[in-house]
């Protein structure tokens, strides 16, 4: 089976469509949460995802619009965008987000937004955090999003305490899923990359060849920024798309 692995679309439909168009054939989309929040097309992104065969988990921005989640966890711009997003969504769209689970397991893979330890909120930004999280899933591999930075953390199967390595994947490089290692894999963000590269980020997985690859895709950033401007979304959120941070 072939999977398109995406995360953190954040209401950026043009980025999502660019990725869907660029990706080779796949059997299913695995989406690691934050379908909405920040971007100008939350409704359209939900509809596009629902047209596809998909497994999706909830992100903190998805929860923020469907629950009276304490928005104090968000900075001022994110709060404003969350309130704007909530007002755009129909009851059916809110229901779709509300029923997303925090965790799904598919074969050898666990899917969460933040981390297997705290699926909605924890950021895995450091090797020490990654290392601790290997104890919180039973499968060989865990797919996460939330940081908007593509990365792979690897640990030998029987040695989680002492050795854990981080690797920034190169564009289109094919990486084998080793039988002797466990991995936490982040495909980066479709709609708001934060690794200094403003291109949409995604990953492809083939469970027959056991190869994983990461990809970057250009999309019309200025058009999205123009849509955000017209929606009166916060200027800092508009500007950051140009820089990928
Ligand atoms: Zn996010």
Short mmCIF file of C-alpha atoms and ligand atoms in Angstrom, two decimals:
data_model
loop_
_atom_site.label_atom_id
_atom_site.label_comp_id
_atom_site.label_asym_id
_atom_site.label_seq_id
_atom_site.Cartn_x
_atom_site.Cartn_y
_atom_site.Cartn_z
CA UNK A 1 0.00 0.00 0.00
CA UNK A 2 1.12 3.54 -0.73
CA UNK A 3 0.34 6.40 1.62
CA UNK A 4 0.50 10.14 1.26
CA UNK A 5 1.45 11.52 4.67
CA UNK A 6 0.48 15.11 5.36
CA UNK A 7 0.07 17.32 8.39
CA UNK A 8 -0.73 20.87 9.45
CA UNK A 9 -2.67 21.94 6.37
CA UNK A 10 -3.92 24.92 8.39
CA UNK A 11 -6.63 26.02 6.00
CA UNK A 12 -4.18 26.51 3.13
CA UNK A 13 -6.10 25.01 0.20
CA UNK A 14 -3.69 26.09 -2.54
CA UNK A 15 -0.82 24.36 -0.74
CA UNK A 16 -2.95 21.23 -0.20
CA UNK A 17 -4.02 21.13 -3.85
CA UNK A 18 -0.42 21.58 -5.02
CA UNK A 19 0.63 18.60 -2.90
CA UNK A 20 -2.29 16.44 -4.09
CA UNK A 21 -1.46 17.24 -7.69
CA UNK A 22 2.27 16.56 -7.30
CA UNK A 23 1.97 13.33 -5.35
CA UNK A 24 2.14 10.06 -7.30
CA UNK A 25 -0.73 7.58 -6.94
CA UNK A 26 -1.48 6.49 -3.42
CA UNK A 27 -4.06 4.30 -1.71
CA UNK A 28 -4.79 6.48 1.29
CA UNK A 29 -3.97 9.84 2.83
CA UNK A 30 -2.79 9.88 6.42
CA UNK A 31 -3.35 13.35 7.87
CA UNK A 32 -1.80 14.19 11.23
CA UNK A 33 -4.07 17.02 12.29
CA UNK A 34 -4.44 20.78 12.21
CA UNK A 35 -6.57 20.72 9.08
CA UNK A 36 -7.69 24.25 10.01
CA UNK A 37 -6.38 27.33 11.80
CA UNK A 38 -4.26 30.22 10.38
CA UNK A 39 -5.17 29.86 6.71
CA UNK A 40 -7.98 31.37 4.62
CA UNK A 41 -9.80 28.19 3.43
CA UNK A 42 -10.70 25.99 6.42
CA UNK A 43 -14.02 24.78 4.95
CA UNK A 44 -12.53 23.93 1.56
CA UNK A 45 -9.66 22.01 3.18
CA UNK A 46 -12.12 19.88 5.19
CA UNK A 47 -14.10 19.16 2.02
CA UNK A 48 -11.01 18.28 0.00
CA UNK A 49 -9.79 15.88 2.68
CA UNK A 50 -13.19 14.23 2.95
CA UNK A 51 -13.23 13.58 -0.80
CA UNK A 52 -10.12 11.43 -0.40
CA UNK A 53 -9.65 8.04 1.23
CA UNK A 54 -8.14 9.25 4.48
CA UNK A 55 -7.25 8.53 8.08
CA UNK A 56 -7.03 11.75 10.07
CA UNK A 57 -6.28 12.57 13.69
CA UNK A 58 -7.12 15.76 15.60
CA UNK A 59 -4.67 18.60 16.12
CA UNK A 60 -4.71 21.37 18.71
CA UNK A 61 -6.14 23.86 16.19
CA UNK A 62 -8.91 21.43 15.24
CA UNK A 63 -9.76 21.04 18.93
CA UNK A 64 -9.55 24.79 19.48
CA UNK A 65 -12.42 25.45 17.10
CA UNK A 66 -14.64 22.59 18.25
CA UNK A 67 -14.20 22.66 22.01
CA UNK A 68 -14.10 25.47 24.44
CA UNK A 69 -10.45 24.68 24.70
CA UNK A 70 -8.62 27.29 26.67
CA UNK A 71 -7.34 29.62 23.97
CA UNK A 72 -4.80 30.99 26.47
CA UNK A 73 -2.55 28.23 25.19
CA UNK A 74 -2.39 30.17 21.92
CA UNK A 75 -0.59 33.42 21.18
CA UNK A 76 -2.70 36.43 20.20
CA UNK A 77 -2.47 35.80 16.44
CA UNK A 78 -3.39 32.13 16.78
CA UNK A 79 -6.33 33.03 19.04
CA UNK A 80 -7.61 35.54 16.51
CA UNK A 81 -7.24 33.03 13.67
CA UNK A 82 -8.99 30.30 15.72
CA UNK A 83 -11.98 32.56 16.40
CA UNK A 84 -12.13 33.62 12.75
CA UNK A 85 -11.96 29.96 11.67
CA UNK A 86 -14.71 28.90 14.08
CA UNK A 87 -16.99 31.51 12.53
CA UNK A 88 -16.40 30.18 9.00
CA UNK A 89 -17.32 26.58 9.71
CA UNK A 90 -20.78 25.02 9.35
CA UNK A 91 -22.19 22.66 11.97
CA UNK A 92 -21.35 19.70 9.71
CA UNK A 93 -17.74 20.89 9.31
CA UNK A 94 -17.39 21.41 13.06
CA UNK A 95 -18.86 17.93 13.62
CA UNK A 96 -16.29 16.44 11.27
CA UNK A 97 -13.44 18.04 13.23
CA UNK A 98 -15.00 17.15 16.59
CA UNK A 99 -15.16 13.43 15.80
CA UNK A 100 -11.49 13.16 14.84
CA UNK A 101 -9.71 10.86 17.28
CA UNK A 102 -6.47 11.80 19.04
CA UNK A 103 -4.73 8.62 17.99
CA UNK A 104 -5.08 5.99 15.31
CA UNK A 105 -3.13 2.82 14.70
CA UNK A 106 -2.69 1.43 11.19
CA UNK A 107 -0.52 -1.67 10.93
CA UNK A 108 2.99 -0.81 12.10
CA UNK A 109 2.16 2.89 12.42
CA UNK A 110 0.69 5.01 15.19
CA UNK A 111 -0.71 8.38 14.05
CA UNK A 112 -0.93 11.38 16.40
CA UNK A 113 -0.65 15.14 16.04
CA UNK A 114 1.79 16.22 18.77
CA UNK A 115 3.35 13.21 20.42
CA UNK A 116 2.24 9.73 21.50
CA UNK A 117 2.58 10.87 25.14
CA UNK A 118 0.39 13.97 24.75
CA UNK A 119 -1.27 13.69 21.33
CA UNK A 120 -2.79 17.15 21.15
CA UNK A 121 -0.25 19.49 22.69
CA UNK A 122 3.28 18.15 23.10
CA UNK A 123 5.93 19.36 20.63
CA UNK A 124 8.74 16.95 19.82
CA UNK A 125 11.50 19.45 19.14
CA UNK A 126 14.41 17.83 20.99
CA UNK A 127 16.05 14.41 21.00
CA UNK A 128 15.37 14.09 24.75
CA UNK A 129 11.62 14.55 24.16
CA UNK A 130 11.64 12.09 21.28
CA UNK A 131 13.54 9.53 23.32
CA UNK A 132 10.98 9.71 26.17
CA UNK A 133 8.12 9.31 23.70
CA UNK A 134 9.27 5.95 22.35
CA UNK A 135 7.75 4.43 25.52
CA UNK A 136 4.27 5.71 24.62
CA UNK A 137 3.51 3.72 21.46
CA UNK A 138 3.58 0.00 20.75
CA UNK A 139 4.03 -0.02 17.00
CA UNK A 140 7.38 0.20 15.24
CA UNK A 141 6.74 3.67 13.88
CA UNK A 142 4.93 6.79 15.03
CA UNK A 143 3.89 9.61 12.71
CA UNK A 144 3.61 13.08 14.25
CA UNK A 145 3.10 16.67 13.09
CA UNK A 146 2.63 19.85 15.17
CA UNK A 147 6.17 21.30 14.93
CA UNK A 148 5.87 21.96 11.18
CA UNK A 149 9.45 20.73 10.73
CA UNK A 150 10.24 17.51 8.82
CA UNK A 151 12.43 15.17 10.87
CA UNK A 152 13.02 11.52 11.71
CA UNK A 153 14.03 10.31 15.16
CA UNK A 154 15.46 6.79 15.17
CA UNK A 155 16.31 4.47 18.01
CA UNK A 156 17.53 0.87 17.93
CA UNK A 157 14.66 -1.46 18.74
CA UNK A 158 16.11 -2.70 22.02
CA UNK A 159 17.98 0.36 23.20
CA UNK A 160 15.61 3.28 23.62
CA UNK A 161 17.31 4.64 26.70
CA UNK A 162 20.74 5.38 25.41
CA UNK A 163 20.62 6.07 21.72
CA UNK A 164 18.29 8.24 19.72
CA UNK A 165 19.32 10.10 16.58
CA UNK A 166 17.61 12.95 14.75
CA UNK A 167 17.85 13.32 10.99
CA UNK A 168 16.62 16.13 8.72
CA UNK A 169 15.46 14.32 5.58
CA UNK A 170 16.64 15.46 2.15
CA UNK A 171 14.19 16.20 -0.63
CA UNK A 172 13.09 13.04 -2.46
CA UNK A 173 15.73 10.84 -0.83
CA UNK A 174 14.33 7.34 -0.29
CA UNK A 175 14.83 6.04 3.21
CA UNK A 176 14.36 2.39 4.16
CA UNK A 177 12.27 1.50 7.20
CA UNK A 178 14.74 -0.67 9.06
CA UNK A 179 13.56 -3.82 10.83
CA UNK A 180 16.02 -3.15 13.62
CA UNK A 181 14.93 0.38 14.48
CA UNK A 182 11.89 2.27 15.69
CA UNK A 183 11.16 5.72 14.32
CA UNK A 184 9.19 8.87 15.08
CA UNK A 185 8.54 10.53 11.72
CA UNK A 186 7.32 14.08 11.06
CA UNK A 187 6.44 14.92 7.42
CA UNK A 188 6.53 18.69 8.04
CA UNK A 189 3.64 21.04 7.29
CA UNK A 190 1.62 21.43 4.10
CA UNK A 191 0.21 24.86 4.87
CA UNK A 192 2.69 26.66 7.12
CA UNK A 193 6.23 25.21 7.03
CA UNK A 194 8.56 26.40 9.80
CA UNK A 195 11.96 25.07 8.81
CA UNK A 196 12.98 28.13 6.80
CA UNK A 197 11.81 26.59 3.51
CA UNK A 198 8.50 28.12 2.40
CA UNK A 199 7.46 25.12 0.25
CA UNK A 200 4.67 22.73 1.22
CA UNK A 201 6.09 19.62 2.86
CA UNK A 202 4.84 16.03 2.73
CA UNK A 203 6.02 12.43 2.81
CA UNK A 204 5.30 9.26 0.85
CA UNK A 205 5.34 5.77 2.27
CA UNK A 206 5.29 2.46 0.46
CA UNK A 207 4.69 -0.38 2.90
CA UNK A 208 5.59 -3.04 0.30
CA UNK A 209 9.03 -1.68 -0.61
CA UNK A 210 9.30 -0.25 2.94
CA UNK A 211 10.58 3.04 1.58
CA UNK A 212 9.79 6.48 2.93
CA UNK A 213 10.53 9.75 1.14
CA UNK A 214 10.05 13.44 1.93
CA UNK A 215 9.10 16.07 -0.62
CA UNK A 216 8.71 19.84 -0.98
CA UNK A 217 6.24 21.44 -3.32
CA UNK A 218 5.92 25.06 -4.52
CA UNK A 219 2.46 26.63 -4.38
CA UNK A 220 1.15 30.16 -5.09
CA UNK A 221 2.10 31.72 -1.73
CA UNK A 222 1.23 35.27 -2.77
CA UNK A 223 -2.28 34.23 -3.76
CA UNK A 224 -2.84 32.69 -0.33
CA UNK A 225 -1.44 35.82 1.31
CA UNK A 226 -3.85 37.93 -0.71
CA UNK A 227 -6.79 35.76 0.43
CA UNK A 228 -5.62 36.08 4.05
CA UNK A 229 -5.32 39.83 3.66
CA UNK A 230 -8.88 40.05 2.34
CA UNK A 231 -10.08 37.97 5.31
CA UNK A 232 -8.32 40.37 7.71
CA UNK A 233 -6.23 37.61 9.22
CA UNK A 234 -3.26 38.78 11.36
CA UNK A 235 -0.39 40.32 9.29
CA UNK A 236 2.28 38.24 11.00
CA UNK A 237 0.52 35.03 9.91
CA UNK A 238 0.41 36.35 6.36
CA UNK A 239 4.08 37.37 6.30
CA UNK A 240 5.49 34.15 7.73
CA UNK A 241 4.37 32.08 4.72
CA UNK A 242 7.00 33.87 2.61
CA UNK A 243 9.79 32.79 4.89
CA UNK A 244 8.72 29.33 6.03
CA UNK A 245 8.89 29.94 9.74
ZN1 LIG B 1 0.00 23.13 13.37
#
